mmCIF file of C-alpha atoms and ligand atoms in Angstrom:
data_model
loop_
_atom_site.group_PDB
_atom_site.id
_atom_site.type_symbol
_atom_site.label_atom_id
_atom_site.label_comp_id
_atom_site.label_asym_id
_atom_site.label_seq_id
_atom_site.Cartn_x
_atom_site.Cartn_y
_atom_site.Cartn_z
ATOM 1 C CA MET B 507 281.303 180.937 179.631
ATOM 2 C CA ARG B 508 282.650 182.724 176.167
ATOM 3 C CA ILE B 509 279.559 181.751 173.796
ATOM 4 C CA VAL B 510 278.928 182.974 170.442
ATOM 5 C CA LEU B 511 276.427 181.809 168.016
ATOM 6 C CA VAL B 512 276.861 181.741 164.024
ATOM 7 C CA GLY B 513 274.698 180.305 161.226
ATOM 8 C CA PRO B 514 272.512 181.971 158.512
ATOM 9 C CA PRO B 515 269.536 184.414 159.222
ATOM 10 C CA GLY B 516 267.034 181.860 160.194
ATOM 11 C CA ALA B 517 268.928 179.325 162.162
ATOM 12 C CA GLY B 518 267.538 178.857 165.669
ATOM 13 C CA LYS B 519 270.078 181.287 166.916
ATOM 14 C CA GLY B 520 268.133 183.212 168.895
ATOM 15 C CA THR B 521 265.562 181.075 169.336
ATOM 16 C CA GLN B 522 268.297 178.391 170.672
ATOM 17 C CA ALA B 523 270.231 181.166 172.636
ATOM 18 C CA HIS B 524 266.927 182.114 174.523
ATOM 19 C CA PHE B 525 267.070 177.825 176.055
ATOM 20 C CA ILE B 526 271.045 177.966 176.459
ATOM 21 C CA ALA B 527 271.589 181.533 178.156
ATOM 22 C CA SER B 528 269.052 180.033 180.628
ATOM 23 C CA HIS B 529 270.353 176.861 181.396
ATOM 24 C CA LEU B 530 273.963 177.863 181.789
ATOM 25 C CA ALA B 531 272.603 181.104 183.435
ATOM 26 C CA ILE B 532 274.902 183.624 181.614
ATOM 27 C CA PRO B 533 272.941 186.678 179.478
ATOM 28 C CA ARG B 534 272.104 186.344 176.213
ATOM 29 C CA ILE B 535 273.941 189.246 173.833
ATOM 30 C CA SER B 536 272.063 189.889 171.363
ATOM 31 C CA THR B 537 272.889 192.557 168.386
ATOM 32 C CA GLY B 538 269.740 192.633 166.491
ATOM 33 C CA ASP B 539 267.589 192.404 169.647
ATOM 34 C CA ILE B 540 270.111 195.778 171.019
ATOM 35 C CA PHE B 541 269.083 197.574 167.462
ATOM 36 C CA ARG B 542 264.895 196.551 167.269
ATOM 37 C CA TYR B 543 264.838 198.467 170.421
ATOM 38 C CA ASN B 544 266.754 201.997 169.764
ATOM 39 C CA VAL B 545 264.474 201.952 166.576
ATOM 40 C CA THR B 546 261.613 201.204 168.214
ATOM 41 C CA HIS B 547 262.332 204.372 170.517
ATOM 42 C CA ASN B 548 263.662 206.256 167.875
ATOM 43 C CA THR B 549 267.185 206.553 169.920
ATOM 44 C CA GLU B 550 269.973 207.731 168.736
ATOM 45 C CA LEU B 551 271.710 204.732 168.529
ATOM 46 C CA GLY B 552 268.370 203.423 166.131
ATOM 47 C CA ALA B 553 268.193 206.439 163.804
ATOM 48 C CA LYS B 554 272.298 204.769 162.598
ATOM 49 C CA ALA B 555 270.844 201.378 162.391
ATOM 50 C CA ARG B 556 267.403 202.228 161.138
ATOM 51 C CA GLU B 557 267.916 201.690 157.337
ATOM 52 C CA TYR B 558 271.116 199.383 156.861
ATOM 53 C CA MET B 559 268.272 197.433 159.244
ATOM 54 C CA GLU B 560 265.382 197.576 156.651
ATOM 55 C CA ARG B 561 267.107 197.177 153.529
ATOM 56 C CA GLY B 562 268.810 193.808 155.194
ATOM 57 C CA ASP B 563 272.204 195.438 155.428
ATOM 58 C CA LEU B 564 274.553 195.203 158.165
ATOM 59 C CA VAL B 565 275.049 198.719 160.539
ATOM 60 C CA PRO B 566 278.271 199.514 160.109
ATOM 61 C CA ASP B 567 281.408 198.708 162.263
ATOM 62 C CA GLU B 568 282.092 201.849 163.771
ATOM 63 C CA VAL B 569 277.870 201.612 165.429
ATOM 64 C CA THR B 570 277.951 197.518 165.825
ATOM 65 C CA VAL B 571 281.124 197.310 167.686
ATOM 66 C CA ALA B 572 280.321 200.768 170.299
ATOM 67 C CA MET B 573 277.675 198.769 171.175
ATOM 68 C CA VAL B 574 279.125 195.751 171.755
ATOM 69 C CA ARG B 575 282.141 197.384 173.725
ATOM 70 C CA ASP B 576 279.548 199.062 176.313
ATOM 71 C CA ARG B 577 277.660 195.681 176.156
ATOM 72 C CA LEU B 578 279.596 193.644 177.574
ATOM 73 C CA ALA B 579 281.439 196.545 179.962
ATOM 74 C CA GLU B 580 278.171 195.773 182.363
ATOM 75 C CA ASP B 581 278.371 193.932 185.438
ATOM 76 C CA ASP B 582 276.117 190.853 184.657
ATOM 77 C CA ALA B 583 278.416 189.679 181.377
ATOM 78 C CA GLN B 584 282.040 189.465 183.390
ATOM 79 C CA ALA B 585 281.138 185.460 183.967
ATOM 80 C CA GLY B 586 280.773 184.739 180.626
ATOM 81 C CA PHE B 587 277.641 185.314 177.754
ATOM 82 C CA LEU B 588 275.791 184.807 174.872
ATOM 83 C CA LEU B 589 277.012 186.488 171.761
ATOM 84 C CA ASP B 590 273.925 186.322 169.097
ATOM 85 C CA GLY B 591 274.540 187.725 166.149
ATOM 86 C CA PHE B 592 277.465 189.593 166.819
ATOM 87 C CA PRO B 593 279.766 189.003 164.643
ATOM 88 C CA ARG B 594 278.736 189.084 162.185
ATOM 89 C CA ASN B 595 281.807 189.684 159.907
ATOM 90 C CA VAL B 596 285.340 188.931 160.030
ATOM 91 C CA PRO B 597 287.354 192.821 161.313
ATOM 92 C CA GLN B 598 284.261 192.240 163.753
ATOM 93 C CA ALA B 599 285.700 188.688 164.876
ATOM 94 C CA GLU B 600 289.523 190.460 165.327
ATOM 95 C CA THR B 601 287.733 193.232 167.246
ATOM 96 C CA LEU B 602 286.484 190.964 169.570
ATOM 97 C CA LYS B 603 289.333 188.814 170.059
ATOM 98 C CA LYS B 604 291.190 192.078 171.101
ATOM 99 C CA MET B 605 288.314 193.387 173.399
ATOM 100 C CA LEU B 606 288.288 190.632 175.883
ATOM 101 C CA ALA B 607 292.469 189.880 174.971
ATOM 102 C CA GLU B 608 292.387 193.454 176.721
ATOM 103 C CA PHE B 609 291.531 191.970 179.808
ATOM 104 C CA ASP B 610 293.135 188.505 179.289
ATOM 105 C CA SER B 611 289.939 186.823 178.603
ATOM 106 C CA ARG B 612 288.960 185.320 175.116
ATOM 107 C CA LEU B 613 286.154 183.003 173.720
ATOM 108 C CA THR B 614 285.528 179.454 175.033
ATOM 109 C CA VAL B 615 283.559 178.310 171.789
ATOM 110 C CA VAL B 616 281.994 179.681 168.888
ATOM 111 C CA LEU B 617 278.966 177.162 168.239
ATOM 112 C CA GLU B 618 278.012 176.961 164.627
ATOM 113 C CA LEU B 619 273.312 176.171 163.701
ATOM 114 C CA VAL B 620 273.546 174.326 160.142
ATOM 115 C CA VAL B 621 270.555 174.267 158.015
ATOM 116 C CA ASP B 622 269.782 174.692 154.729
ATOM 117 C CA GLU B 623 268.643 178.352 153.165
ATOM 118 C CA ASP B 624 265.905 176.046 152.006
ATOM 119 C CA GLU B 625 264.740 175.367 154.955
ATOM 120 C CA VAL B 626 265.561 179.161 156.331
ATOM 121 C CA VAL B 627 263.780 180.827 154.317
ATOM 122 C CA ARG B 628 260.439 178.437 155.475
ATOM 123 C CA ARG B 629 261.041 179.117 159.240
ATOM 124 C CA LEU B 630 261.717 183.758 158.309
ATOM 125 C CA SER B 631 258.792 183.671 156.464
ATOM 126 C CA GLY B 632 256.789 182.300 159.895
ATOM 127 C CA ARG B 633 258.431 184.134 162.164
ATOM 128 C CA ARG B 634 256.957 185.814 165.253
ATOM 129 C CA THR B 635 258.546 188.206 168.193
ATOM 130 C CA CYS B 636 257.181 189.233 171.071
ATOM 131 C CA ARG B 637 257.701 192.406 171.493
ATOM 132 C CA ARG B 638 257.993 192.430 175.148
ATOM 133 C CA CYS B 639 260.792 189.569 175.845
ATOM 134 C CA GLU B 640 262.457 189.045 172.494
ATOM 135 C CA ARG B 641 261.200 185.227 172.810
ATOM 136 C CA VAL B 642 260.883 183.696 169.032
ATOM 137 C CA TRP B 643 258.114 181.792 167.752
ATOM 138 C CA HIS B 644 256.521 180.115 164.499
ATOM 139 C CA VAL B 645 253.228 180.795 162.873
ATOM 140 C CA LEU B 646 253.646 176.724 162.268
ATOM 141 C CA TYR B 647 256.869 175.006 163.852
ATOM 142 C CA ASP B 648 256.235 176.959 166.834
ATOM 143 C CA PRO B 649 253.553 178.298 167.672
ATOM 144 C CA PRO B 650 252.002 180.059 170.860
ATOM 145 C CA ALA B 651 248.959 178.607 172.430
ATOM 146 C CA GLN B 652 247.699 181.811 171.557
ATOM 147 C CA PRO B 653 247.961 182.441 167.704
ATOM 148 C CA GLY B 654 249.062 186.519 168.471
ATOM 149 C CA THR B 655 250.242 186.255 172.217
ATOM 150 C CA CYS B 656 253.278 185.080 174.130
ATOM 151 C CA ASP B 657 253.291 181.763 175.432
ATOM 152 C CA ASP B 658 255.474 183.210 178.319
ATOM 153 C CA CYS B 659 255.082 186.052 178.886
ATOM 154 C CA GLY B 660 252.055 187.565 176.982
ATOM 155 C CA GLY B 661 253.596 190.238 175.171
ATOM 156 C CA GLU B 662 251.883 191.149 171.148
ATOM 157 C CA LEU B 663 253.660 189.231 168.913
ATOM 158 C CA PHE B 664 254.848 190.741 165.413
ATOM 159 C CA GLN B 665 256.850 190.187 161.821
ATOM 160 C CA ARG B 666 259.800 191.978 161.424
ATOM 161 C CA ASP B 667 260.340 194.332 158.010
ATOM 162 C CA ASP B 668 263.345 192.327 158.276
ATOM 163 C CA ASP B 669 261.439 188.423 157.407
ATOM 164 C CA LYS B 670 259.458 190.079 153.363
ATOM 165 C CA GLU B 671 260.725 187.865 150.971
ATOM 166 C CA GLU B 672 262.735 190.465 148.744
ATOM 167 C CA VAL B 673 264.419 191.333 152.320
ATOM 168 C CA ILE B 674 265.180 187.807 153.846
ATOM 169 C CA ARG B 675 267.172 186.930 150.047
ATOM 170 C CA HIS B 676 269.204 189.686 150.533
ATOM 171 C CA ARG B 677 270.375 188.707 153.865
ATOM 172 C CA LEU B 678 271.152 185.758 152.742
ATOM 173 C CA GLU B 679 273.451 187.268 150.352
ATOM 174 C CA VAL B 680 275.141 189.367 153.366
ATOM 175 C CA TYR B 681 275.369 186.302 155.336
ATOM 176 C CA ASN B 682 277.054 183.834 152.912
ATOM 177 C CA THR B 683 279.378 186.720 151.862
ATOM 178 C CA GLN B 684 280.636 188.404 154.796
ATOM 179 C CA THR B 685 279.730 186.283 157.252
ATOM 180 C CA ALA B 686 279.926 182.338 156.650
ATOM 181 C CA PRO B 687 283.717 183.874 157.264
ATOM 182 C CA LEU B 688 283.896 183.552 160.326
ATOM 183 C CA ILE B 689 283.635 179.768 160.131
ATOM 184 C CA ALA B 690 286.742 179.592 158.507
ATOM 185 C CA PHE B 691 288.148 181.730 160.989
ATOM 186 C CA TYR B 692 286.971 180.058 164.545
ATOM 187 C CA ALA B 693 287.945 176.060 162.702
ATOM 188 C CA ASP B 694 291.491 177.595 162.110
ATOM 189 C CA GLU B 695 291.498 179.164 165.990
ATOM 190 C CA GLY B 696 290.234 175.334 166.835
ATOM 191 C CA ILE B 697 287.246 176.845 168.596
ATOM 192 C CA LEU B 698 284.764 175.866 166.144
ATOM 193 C CA VAL B 699 281.948 173.615 167.080
ATOM 194 C CA GLY B 700 278.702 171.890 164.429
ATOM 195 C CA ILE B 701 275.468 171.501 165.161
ATOM 196 C CA ASP B 702 272.983 170.509 162.638
ATOM 197 C CA ALA B 703 270.333 172.980 163.760
ATOM 198 C CA THR B 704 266.879 170.770 161.812
ATOM 199 C CA GLY B 705 264.482 168.824 163.964
ATOM 200 C CA PRO B 706 261.966 170.053 166.448
ATOM 201 C CA VAL B 707 263.782 172.651 168.481
ATOM 202 C CA GLU B 708 264.407 170.696 172.107
ATOM 203 C CA GLU B 709 266.148 168.364 170.269
ATOM 204 C CA VAL B 710 268.228 170.873 168.883
ATOM 205 C CA THR B 711 268.837 172.400 171.729
ATOM 206 C CA SER B 712 269.556 168.695 173.454
ATOM 207 C CA ARG B 713 272.860 168.423 170.453
ATOM 208 C CA ALA B 714 273.530 172.228 171.790
ATOM 209 C CA LEU B 715 273.958 171.689 175.697
ATOM 210 C CA ALA B 716 276.046 168.241 173.988
ATOM 211 C CA ALA B 717 278.319 170.193 171.753
ATOM 212 C CA LEU B 718 278.787 172.974 174.635
ATOM 213 C CA GLY B 719 278.777 170.125 176.947
ATOM 214 C CA PRO B 720 283.391 169.442 177.002
ATOM 215 C CA TYR B 721 283.737 172.829 177.115
ATOM 216 C CA LEU B 722 282.025 173.535 180.323
ATOM 217 C CA ARG B 723 284.727 173.821 183.515
HETATM 218 P P1 ADP Q 1138 267.868 183.291 164.045
HETATM 219 O O1 ADP Q 1138 267.623 183.875 164.948
HETATM 220 O O2 ADP Q 1138 269.264 182.577 163.892
HETATM 221 O O3 ADP Q 1138 267.388 184.127 162.516
HETATM 222 P P2 ADP Q 1138 265.233 182.557 164.527
HETATM 223 O O4 ADP Q 1138 265.827 181.776 166.214
HETATM 224 O O5 ADP Q 1138 264.860 183.384 165.063
HETATM 225 O O6 ADP Q 1138 266.096 182.732 164.059
HETATM 226 O O7 ADP Q 1138 264.466 181.437 164.416
HETATM 227 C C1 ADP Q 1138 263.480 181.425 162.626
HETATM 228 C C2 ADP Q 1138 261.866 181.622 163.074
HETATM 229 O O8 ADP Q 1138 262.316 179.414 163.118
HETATM 230 C C3 ADP Q 1138 261.621 181.354 164.439
HETATM 231 O O9 ADP Q 1138 260.424 181.725 164.009
HETATM 232 C C4 ADP Q 1138 261.499 179.962 164.892
HETATM 233 O O10 ADP Q 1138 260.760 180.386 165.847
HETATM 234 C C5 ADP Q 1138 261.428 179.171 164.010
HETATM 235 N N1 ADP Q 1138 262.233 177.616 164.396
HETATM 236 C C6 ADP Q 1138 263.926 177.683 165.729
HETATM 237 N N2 ADP Q 1138 263.966 176.806 164.938
HETATM 238 C C7 ADP Q 1138 262.916 175.937 164.885
HETATM 239 C C8 ADP Q 1138 263.292 174.281 164.823
HETATM 240 N N3 ADP Q 1138 264.177 173.267 165.212
HETATM 241 N N4 ADP Q 1138 262.833 174.062 163.805
HETATM 242 C C9 ADP Q 1138 260.931 174.287 163.227
HETATM 243 N N5 ADP Q 1138 261.522 176.542 163.554
HETATM 244 C C10 ADP Q 1138 262.878 176.736 164.003
HETATM 245 P P1 AMP Q 1139 268.999 189.448 163.389
HETATM 246 O O1 AMP Q 1139 267.995 190.103 164.247
HETATM 247 O O2 AMP Q 1139 270.307 189.039 163.821
HETATM 248 O O3 AMP Q 1139 269.112 188.711 162.684
HETATM 249 O O4 AMP Q 1139 269.877 191.043 163.088
HETATM 250 C C1 AMP Q 1139 268.757 191.659 162.624
HETATM 251 C C2 AMP Q 1139 269.877 193.006 161.846
HETATM 252 O O5 AMP Q 1139 270.435 194.437 162.921
HETATM 253 C C3 AMP Q 1139 270.232 192.559 160.902
HETATM 254 O O6 AMP Q 1139 269.617 192.086 159.342
HETATM 255 C C4 AMP Q 1139 271.260 194.350 160.496
HETATM 256 O O7 AMP Q 1139 271.000 194.817 159.832
HETATM 257 C C5 AMP Q 1139 271.309 194.114 162.237
HETATM 258 N N1 AMP Q 1139 272.331 193.750 163.300
HETATM 259 C C6 AMP Q 1139 272.907 192.848 163.940
HETATM 260 N N2 AMP Q 1139 273.737 192.286 164.789
HETATM 261 C C7 AMP Q 1139 274.464 192.851 163.418
HETATM 262 C C8 AMP Q 1139 276.187 193.085 163.267
HETATM 263 N N3 AMP Q 1139 276.912 191.910 164.263
HETATM 264 N N4 AMP Q 1139 276.467 194.430 162.355
HETATM 265 C C9 AMP Q 1139 275.889 194.379 161.896
HETATM 266 N N5 AMP Q 1139 274.698 194.589 162.053
HETATM 267 C C10 AMP Q 1139 273.904 193.545 162.404
#
């Protein structure tokens, strides 16, 4: 299975990616997580990405695409993967298509998580992320047993710098102008399925797995 998750920031891509990838035993590849790791560890890649991320802009395509190419070449991605946060615009989608075609491969399905903008803002403003395992929580909707600590691994939870209100608004604009056109792009390719991503996390996971079911071999 080679799956892409699309939807606005805060739709629940990271949350669902965690469950779907473990259910299907494929790696979850989050470009946002890879960039954040590199920013935290002050790598060369982190230095290239930092200012764009702080503003809520997309990191330039050449930087992002090179990183994804390297990640997809790793052994664990050969039997399938779940991409979360990539592609983020039509040029990235075109490049991904070419990249996979080089290995006689292509995407199996693109799953769109559909949530309205007010809900997305509520979700992003209460989001907390685990420093150690990258699992996402929400202070109200999906709280850990101990505030500030990840139930899964005991890691420390933090609030992302780009989850401040003005940056959230800008990221939504970037989504609407640059990322939303992917919906039509993948619908034209005949590989788009959409699900209602509101309601409890477990219900969304069940809907996601049901929607992916026909594509499982
Ligand atoms: P994305 O990866 O699409 O930006 P996340 O998975 O990080 O979104 O989710 C954003 C926030 O919304 C997190 O705090 C998460 O705990 C919360 N969340 C995710 N799914 C749901 C849901 N079904 N109902 C309520 N809150 C949710
Ligand atoms: P995310 O964790 O998916 O919300 O991504 C956080 C930030 O990382 C985004 O606001 C961008 O600055 C950057 N980013 C993540 N994925 C991409 C991508 N595919 N293309 C460009 N920038 C990205």
